[in-house]
Structure formats: C-alpha cells, structure tokens
Amino acid sequence: EIGMTQSPDTLSVSPGERVTLSCRASHSVSGNLGWYQQKPGQAPRLLIYGASTRATGVPARFSGSGSETDFTLTISSLQSEDFAVYYCQQYKNWPRTFGQGTKVEIK
Amino acid sequence: EVQLLESGGGLIQPGGSLRLSCAASGFTFSDYAMSWVRQAPGKGLEWVSDINGSGGSRYHAESVTGRFTISRDNSKNMLFLQMNSLRAEDTAVYYCAKGGGSPPSSAWYAEYYQHWGQGALVIVSS
C-alpha cells in the first residue's frame, strides 16, 4: 500500500495570500496524483489530476506540480471560498489511498 | 449534467446488512468505471471499492474484503454496494464516485474521481 502524507495538517492564511500544500507518497506514483477540495457538509470536488492538470471549471489560481513522490498544490491568491480541507490521492496502485488532508483556515 | 444520487443509508445494528444504491445520469454509464469512497465522522477520505465499466473487474479495500461487494446494473444506470457483517468502524458517509478520463480507458478502471454524489450516511450502532 502506498502511504500518502500531507503537510501541514492545518494552515492559517489571510485572504489574498499565496498558499502551498504538500503531499508526499511512500513510493513513486509517477504522475498519478489528484487533488480534491472539500467544504463542510459537501462532497469532495476534483481540482487537479495527473499531478498538474486542472479539472473542468477549476479557477486558474489553483495549480499542481510534482512527480514520483513529492507533490504540491498551490493557490496563487487565496479567496474566501477557498477555505476548505484539501486531499491528495494516488491512483498508481490499488488500494487507492488519500492523504489525511490539510485544512486551510482563516487567519 | 452528471448526477449521482445515493440512497439506502441508515441506522443498522452491528452484524447487520445494508445495500447502498447510486443512480447515475448525464453520461453513458457503461463507459466509466465507478467507485465507492467513504468518510467516517470528522475523518478523512477512504477508498472502499472500484468496478470497471462492464462489471467484470472489482477491487475492494482490505478492510471490507469478504464483507462488502460492489456491483452495477448498466441497463438501469445503477451502482450498488452490498454491505454485510457491518461493524461500528463502518460508520461513515459513503460517496458514489465516477472515474475520470474518457472512453475507452475510462471504462477499464477508476483513477481519479471526477464526479461525486452527495453521500449516504451509514450508522452502525446498537
């Protein structure tokens, strides 16, 4: 099983700031990495797949990078609607595994 | 517009059985692998099961193997999760998810999850 570890667990940020979230895989997943956003009481929403491809309708302020074991989700200028929990997920192997999540909260 | 609507959740005693359903619309159902992902209260996301477009290939998490079975009825655009021998630790919101990508590869296996249902709450408690 490929373990996924996200850092930090919580990030306190002011609107307008640049945000960088990290995700590390215990083994290489190549580029088979997705990022999701989840707001309270809602289902997750796909943001990024293939490590760096934005899903349909996702604003350009969201970008993904990385390969093999180290990945980053960047929000260039945090908007009020971006306060949420973010998860990474590998789909290189079964079982599919998610990181524990990073909560982005208002500073 | 893709829509996924789960049903069948509820309160069930430990050791009991429950079948979740997911009604899909807005896309050619058989062209896509489908999945179940769950989320325990206040916890993160946990993959549960995958099924390919034809229903011939299935994968289950080790934590549910032998107890849960994923299936689909392509004639009715329905996805199912039969859950037996339920335990307290199975308490969660269960999401139906559509795999990403485009046909034909999208039917082979689910990779990332492009669309999600609103979730069905399953509570296992006496």
mmCIF file of C-alpha atoms in Angstrom:
data_model
loop_
_atom_site.group_PDB
_atom_site.id
_atom_site.type_symbol
_atom_site.label_atom_id
_atom_site.label_comp_id
_atom_site.label_asym_id
_atom_site.label_seq_id
_atom_site.Cartn_x
_atom_site.Cartn_y
_atom_site.Cartn_z
ATOM 1 C CA GLU A 1 0.000 0.000 0.000
ATOM 2 C CA ILE A 2 1.234 3.471 -0.905
ATOM 3 C CA GLY A 3 1.016 5.830 2.042
ATOM 4 C CA MET A 4 0.199 9.471 1.388
ATOM 5 C CA THR A 5 1.280 12.153 3.855
ATOM 6 C CA GLN A 6 0.174 15.750 3.624
ATOM 7 C CA SER A 7 1.724 18.763 5.317
ATOM 8 C CA PRO A 8 0.891 20.790 7.194
ATOM 9 C CA ASP A 9 -2.236 19.438 8.888
ATOM 10 C CA THR A 10 -3.604 22.956 9.255
ATOM 11 C CA LEU A 11 -2.663 26.207 7.582
ATOM 12 C CA SER A 12 -3.872 29.598 8.822
ATOM 13 C CA VAL A 13 -3.918 32.067 5.963
ATOM 14 C CA SER A 14 -5.235 35.522 5.171
ATOM 15 C CA PRO A 15 -7.253 36.148 2.001
ATOM 16 C CA GLY A 16 -5.023 37.155 -0.895
ATOM 17 C CA GLU A 17 -2.032 35.171 0.337
ATOM 18 C CA ARG A 18 -0.245 32.509 -1.683
ATOM 19 C CA VAL A 19 -0.724 29.011 -0.295
ATOM 20 C CA THR A 20 1.412 25.930 -0.836
ATOM 21 C CA LEU A 21 0.241 22.499 0.276
ATOM 22 C CA SER A 22 2.479 19.447 0.187
ATOM 23 C CA CYS A 23 1.795 15.761 -0.406
ATOM 24 C CA ARG A 24 4.385 13.000 -0.178
ATOM 25 C CA ALA A 25 3.982 9.401 -1.320
ATOM 26 C CA SER A 26 5.788 6.500 0.355
ATOM 27 C CA HIS A 27 6.597 5.053 -3.079
ATOM 28 C CA SER A 28 6.674 6.575 -6.521
ATOM 29 C CA VAL A 29 3.256 7.198 -8.038
ATOM 30 C CA SER A 30 4.730 8.766 -11.188
ATOM 31 C CA GLY A 31 2.179 11.466 -12.142
ATOM 32 C CA ASN A 32 -0.861 9.542 -10.922
ATOM 33 C CA LEU A 33 -1.902 12.082 -8.338
ATOM 34 C CA GLY A 34 -5.110 14.015 -7.789
ATOM 35 C CA TRP A 35 -6.103 16.876 -5.512
ATOM 36 C CA TYR A 36 -9.561 17.456 -4.054
ATOM 37 C CA GLN A 37 -11.222 20.254 -2.150
ATOM 38 C CA GLN A 38 -13.894 19.545 0.457
ATOM 39 C CA LYS A 39 -16.017 22.099 2.248
ATOM 40 C CA PRO A 40 -18.057 21.259 5.383
ATOM 41 C CA GLY A 41 -21.135 19.188 4.619
ATOM 42 C CA GLN A 42 -20.211 18.812 0.960
ATOM 43 C CA ALA A 43 -18.786 16.078 -1.218
ATOM 44 C CA PRO A 44 -15.189 16.408 -2.361
ATOM 45 C CA ARG A 45 -14.520 18.285 -5.581
ATOM 46 C CA LEU A 46 -11.787 17.291 -8.030
ATOM 47 C CA LEU A 47 -9.303 20.128 -8.555
ATOM 48 C CA ILE A 48 -6.256 18.551 -10.188
ATOM 49 C CA TYR A 49 -5.475 15.223 -11.860
ATOM 50 C CA GLY A 50 -2.341 13.900 -13.451
ATOM 51 C CA ALA A 51 -0.467 15.934 -10.823
ATOM 52 C CA SER A 52 -0.841 19.176 -12.784
ATOM 53 C CA THR A 53 -3.974 19.219 -14.977
ATOM 54 C CA ARG A 54 -6.811 21.384 -13.740
ATOM 55 C CA ALA A 55 -10.234 19.772 -13.796
ATOM 56 C CA THR A 56 -13.047 21.399 -15.744
ATOM 57 C CA GLY A 57 -14.188 24.661 -14.209
ATOM 58 C CA VAL A 58 -11.352 24.953 -11.688
ATOM 59 C CA PRO A 59 -10.007 28.512 -11.442
ATOM 60 C CA ALA A 60 -6.517 29.204 -12.746
ATOM 61 C CA ARG A 61 -5.331 30.247 -9.280
ATOM 62 C CA PHE A 62 -5.108 26.524 -8.467
ATOM 63 C CA SER A 63 -2.038 24.750 -9.810
ATOM 64 C CA GLY A 64 -0.402 21.406 -9.172
ATOM 65 C CA SER A 65 3.145 20.263 -9.612
ATOM 66 C CA GLY A 66 5.481 17.416 -8.754
ATOM 67 C CA SER A 67 6.159 13.833 -9.730
ATOM 68 C CA GLU A 68 7.246 10.493 -8.285
ATOM 69 C CA THR A 69 6.888 11.058 -4.525
ATOM 70 C CA ASP A 70 6.645 14.810 -3.934
ATOM 71 C CA PHE A 71 3.725 16.964 -4.993
ATOM 72 C CA THR A 72 2.483 20.476 -4.383
ATOM 73 C CA LEU A 73 -0.858 22.239 -4.698
ATOM 74 C CA THR A 74 -0.535 25.998 -4.954
ATOM 75 C CA ILE A 75 -3.286 28.564 -4.620
ATOM 76 C CA SER A 76 -1.834 31.775 -6.000
ATOM 77 C CA SER A 77 -4.141 34.189 -4.177
ATOM 78 C CA LEU A 78 -6.486 32.683 -1.632
ATOM 79 C CA GLN A 79 -10.124 33.663 -1.995
ATOM 80 C CA SER A 80 -12.779 33.427 0.713
ATOM 81 C CA GLU A 81 -14.368 30.435 -0.998
ATOM 82 C CA ASP A 82 -11.076 28.504 -0.857
ATOM 83 C CA PHE A 83 -11.172 27.908 2.888
ATOM 84 C CA ALA A 84 -11.642 24.146 2.995
ATOM 85 C CA VAL A 85 -9.871 20.824 3.502
ATOM 86 C CA TYR A 86 -7.634 19.629 0.675
ATOM 87 C CA TYR A 87 -6.798 15.975 -0.001
ATOM 88 C CA CYS A 88 -4.292 14.345 -2.311
ATOM 89 C CA GLN A 89 -4.937 10.863 -3.746
ATOM 90 C CA GLN A 90 -2.735 8.423 -5.616
ATOM 91 C CA TYR A 91 -4.055 6.181 -8.343
ATOM 92 C CA LYS A 92 -0.866 4.413 -9.317
ATOM 93 C CA ASN A 93 -1.808 1.257 -7.426
ATOM 94 C CA TRP A 94 -4.600 -0.391 -5.525
ATOM 95 C CA PRO A 95 -5.631 0.282 -2.866
ATOM 96 C CA ARG A 96 -6.228 3.881 -3.903
ATOM 97 C CA THR A 97 -5.064 5.989 -0.983
ATOM 98 C CA PHE A 98 -5.685 9.524 0.200
ATOM 99 C CA GLY A 99 -3.619 11.834 2.321
ATOM 100 C CA GLN A 100 -5.018 12.774 5.714
ATOM 101 C CA GLY A 101 -5.941 16.252 4.472
ATOM 102 C CA THR A 102 -4.760 19.808 5.023
ATOM 103 C CA LYS A 103 -7.246 22.259 6.482
ATOM 104 C CA VAL A 104 -6.876 25.805 5.181
ATOM 105 C CA GLU A 105 -8.446 28.152 7.692
ATOM 106 C CA ILE A 106 -8.837 31.882 8.048
ATOM 107 C CA LYS A 107 -6.042 33.575 9.942
ATOM 108 C CA GLU B 1 -25.015 17.330 -16.386
ATOM 109 C CA VAL B 2 -23.592 14.389 -14.455
ATOM 110 C CA GLN B 3 -25.685 13.435 -11.445
ATOM 111 C CA LEU B 4 -25.023 10.725 -8.874
ATOM 112 C CA LEU B 5 -27.685 10.103 -6.240
ATOM 113 C CA GLU B 6 -27.013 7.692 -3.389
ATOM 114 C CA SER B 7 -29.718 6.008 -1.347
ATOM 115 C CA GLY B 8 -30.080 3.180 1.142
ATOM 116 C CA GLY B 9 -28.190 4.580 4.103
ATOM 117 C CA GLY B 10 -29.466 4.458 7.657
ATOM 118 C CA LEU B 11 -29.025 3.083 11.152
ATOM 119 C CA ILE B 12 -28.146 -0.589 11.357
ATOM 120 C CA GLN B 13 -27.081 -2.854 14.198
ATOM 121 C CA PRO B 14 -23.625 -4.415 14.267
ATOM 122 C CA GLY B 15 -23.586 -7.609 12.231
ATOM 123 C CA GLY B 16 -26.402 -6.410 10.017
ATOM 124 C CA SER B 17 -26.567 -5.856 6.265
ATOM 125 C CA LEU B 18 -27.364 -2.862 4.104
ATOM 126 C CA ARG B 19 -27.333 -2.202 0.375
ATOM 127 C CA LEU B 20 -26.422 1.211 -0.941
ATOM 128 C CA SER B 21 -27.562 2.311 -4.378
ATOM 129 C CA CYS B 22 -26.322 5.082 -6.650
ATOM 130 C CA ALA B 23 -28.467 6.293 -9.532
ATOM 131 C CA ALA B 24 -26.364 7.800 -12.305
ATOM 132 C CA SER B 25 -27.437 10.141 -15.086
ATOM 133 C CA GLY B 26 -25.973 12.603 -17.556
ATOM 134 C CA PHE B 27 -23.351 10.286 -19.049
ATOM 135 C CA THR B 28 -23.011 6.881 -20.730
ATOM 136 C CA PHE B 29 -22.825 4.799 -17.573
ATOM 137 C CA SER B 30 -21.092 1.746 -19.035
ATOM 138 C CA ASP B 31 -18.265 3.932 -20.398
ATOM 139 C CA TYR B 32 -16.986 4.664 -16.895
ATOM 140 C CA ALA B 33 -15.559 2.751 -14.001
ATOM 141 C CA MET B 34 -17.257 3.637 -10.723
ATOM 142 C CA SER B 35 -16.207 3.668 -7.101
ATOM 143 C CA TRP B 36 -17.329 3.949 -3.514
ATOM 144 C CA VAL B 37 -15.364 6.193 -1.148
ATOM 145 C CA ARG B 38 -16.290 6.675 2.498
ATOM 146 C CA GLN B 39 -15.639 9.228 5.189
ATOM 147 C CA ALA B 40 -16.024 8.480 8.882
ATOM 148 C CA PRO B 41 -17.356 11.362 11.016
ATOM 149 C CA GLY B 42 -14.688 14.040 11.333
ATOM 150 C CA LYS B 43 -12.155 11.926 9.444
ATOM 151 C CA GLY B 44 -10.551 11.819 6.004
ATOM 152 C CA LEU B 45 -11.448 10.022 2.804
ATOM 153 C CA GLU B 46 -11.066 6.258 2.469
ATOM 154 C CA TRP B 47 -11.375 4.364 -0.812
ATOM 155 C CA VAL B 48 -13.702 1.350 -0.487
ATOM 156 C CA SER B 49 -14.336 -0.307 -3.866
ATOM 157 C CA ASP B 50 -13.909 0.039 -7.630
ATOM 158 C CA ILE B 51 -15.717 -1.642 -10.513
ATOM 159 C CA ASN B 52 -14.926 -1.374 -14.199
ATOM 160 C CA GLY B 53 -17.416 -0.371 -16.856
ATOM 161 C CA SER B 54 -18.576 -3.871 -17.708
ATOM 162 C CA GLY B 55 -18.715 -5.016 -14.103
ATOM 163 C CA GLY B 56 -16.222 -7.785 -14.751
ATOM 164 C CA SER B 57 -13.405 -6.401 -12.598
ATOM 165 C CA ARG B 58 -13.774 -5.355 -8.987
ATOM 166 C CA TYR B 59 -11.408 -4.177 -6.289
ATOM 167 C CA HIS B 60 -12.120 -3.813 -2.596
ATOM 168 C CA ALA B 61 -10.186 -2.325 0.277
ATOM 169 C CA GLU B 62 -8.727 -4.896 2.635
ATOM 170 C CA SER B 63 -10.863 -3.518 5.463
ATOM 171 C CA VAL B 64 -14.059 -4.542 3.661
ATOM 172 C CA THR B 65 -12.947 -7.580 1.637
ATOM 173 C CA GLY B 66 -15.221 -10.521 2.280
ATOM 174 C CA ARG B 67 -17.945 -8.294 3.724
ATOM 175 C CA PHE B 68 -18.705 -5.693 1.037
ATOM 176 C CA THR B 69 -19.433 -6.308 -2.659
ATOM 177 C CA ILE B 70 -19.610 -3.666 -5.358
ATOM 178 C CA SER B 71 -21.815 -4.295 -8.400
ATOM 179 C CA ARG B 72 -23.544 -2.417 -11.186
ATOM 180 C CA ASP B 73 -26.544 -2.710 -13.491
ATOM 181 C CA ASN B 74 -25.687 -0.932 -16.720
ATOM 182 C CA SER B 75 -29.210 -1.411 -18.078
ATOM 183 C CA LYS B 76 -30.527 0.738 -15.229
ATOM 184 C CA ASN B 77 -27.523 3.067 -14.743
ATOM 185 C CA MET B 78 -27.187 1.903 -11.149
ATOM 186 C CA LEU B 79 -24.209 1.238 -8.876
ATOM 187 C CA PHE B 80 -24.550 -0.810 -5.698
ATOM 188 C CA LEU B 81 -22.622 -1.619 -2.550
ATOM 189 C CA GLN B 82 -23.812 -4.656 -0.620
ATOM 190 C CA MET B 83 -22.528 -4.367 2.939
ATOM 191 C CA ASN B 84 -22.682 -7.408 5.223
ATOM 192 C CA SER B 85 -21.381 -8.094 8.732
ATOM 193 C CA LEU B 86 -21.336 -4.392 9.447
ATOM 194 C CA ARG B 87 -19.120 -3.076 12.236
ATOM 195 C CA ALA B 88 -19.092 0.153 14.215
ATOM 196 C CA GLU B 89 -15.997 1.227 12.295
ATOM 197 C CA ASP B 90 -18.008 1.119 9.044
ATOM 198 C CA THR B 91 -19.970 4.144 10.244
ATOM 199 C CA ALA B 92 -19.388 6.806 7.600
ATOM 200 C CA VAL B 93 -20.794 8.835 4.762
ATOM 201 C CA TYR B 94 -20.499 6.685 1.646
ATOM 202 C CA TYR B 95 -19.909 8.521 -1.610
ATOM 203 C CA CYS B 96 -20.552 7.153 -5.075
ATOM 204 C CA ALA B 97 -17.889 8.479 -7.444
ATOM 205 C CA LYS B 98 -17.433 8.426 -11.209
ATOM 206 C CA GLY B 99 -13.992 7.731 -12.515
ATOM 207 C CA GLY B 100 -12.274 10.339 -14.643
ATOM 208 C CA GLY B 101 -10.883 10.280 -18.146
ATOM 209 C CA SER B 102 -12.505 9.482 -21.455
ATOM 210 C CA PRO B 103 -13.637 6.290 -23.184
ATOM 211 C CA PRO B 104 -12.348 3.714 -23.759
ATOM 212 C CA SER B 105 -9.781 3.913 -20.945
ATOM 213 C CA SER B 106 -12.326 5.400 -18.542
ATOM 214 C CA ALA B 107 -14.156 2.073 -18.530
ATOM 215 C CA TRP B 108 -11.136 -0.032 -17.590
ATOM 216 C CA TYR B 109 -10.537 1.250 -14.053
ATOM 217 C CA ALA B 110 -11.201 4.311 -11.934
ATOM 218 C CA GLU B 111 -8.215 6.535 -11.367
ATOM 219 C CA TYR B 112 -9.157 9.949 -10.017
ATOM 220 C CA TYR B 113 -12.763 10.760 -9.150
ATOM 221 C CA GLN B 114 -14.256 13.348 -11.446
ATOM 222 C CA HIS B 115 -17.784 13.478 -10.036
ATOM 223 C CA TRP B 116 -19.213 12.647 -6.626
ATOM 224 C CA GLY B 117 -22.665 12.057 -5.229
ATOM 225 C CA GLN B 118 -23.909 13.877 -2.143
ATOM 226 C CA GLY B 119 -23.259 10.848 0.061
ATOM 227 C CA ALA B 120 -25.306 8.366 2.092
ATOM 228 C CA LEU B 121 -24.854 8.176 5.857
ATOM 229 C CA VAL B 122 -24.483 4.720 7.351
ATOM 230 C CA ILE B 123 -24.509 4.429 11.138
ATOM 231 C CA VAL B 124 -23.649 1.076 12.678
ATOM 232 C CA SER B 125 -24.727 1.074 16.288
ATOM 233 C CA SER B 126 -26.766 -0.933 18.759
#
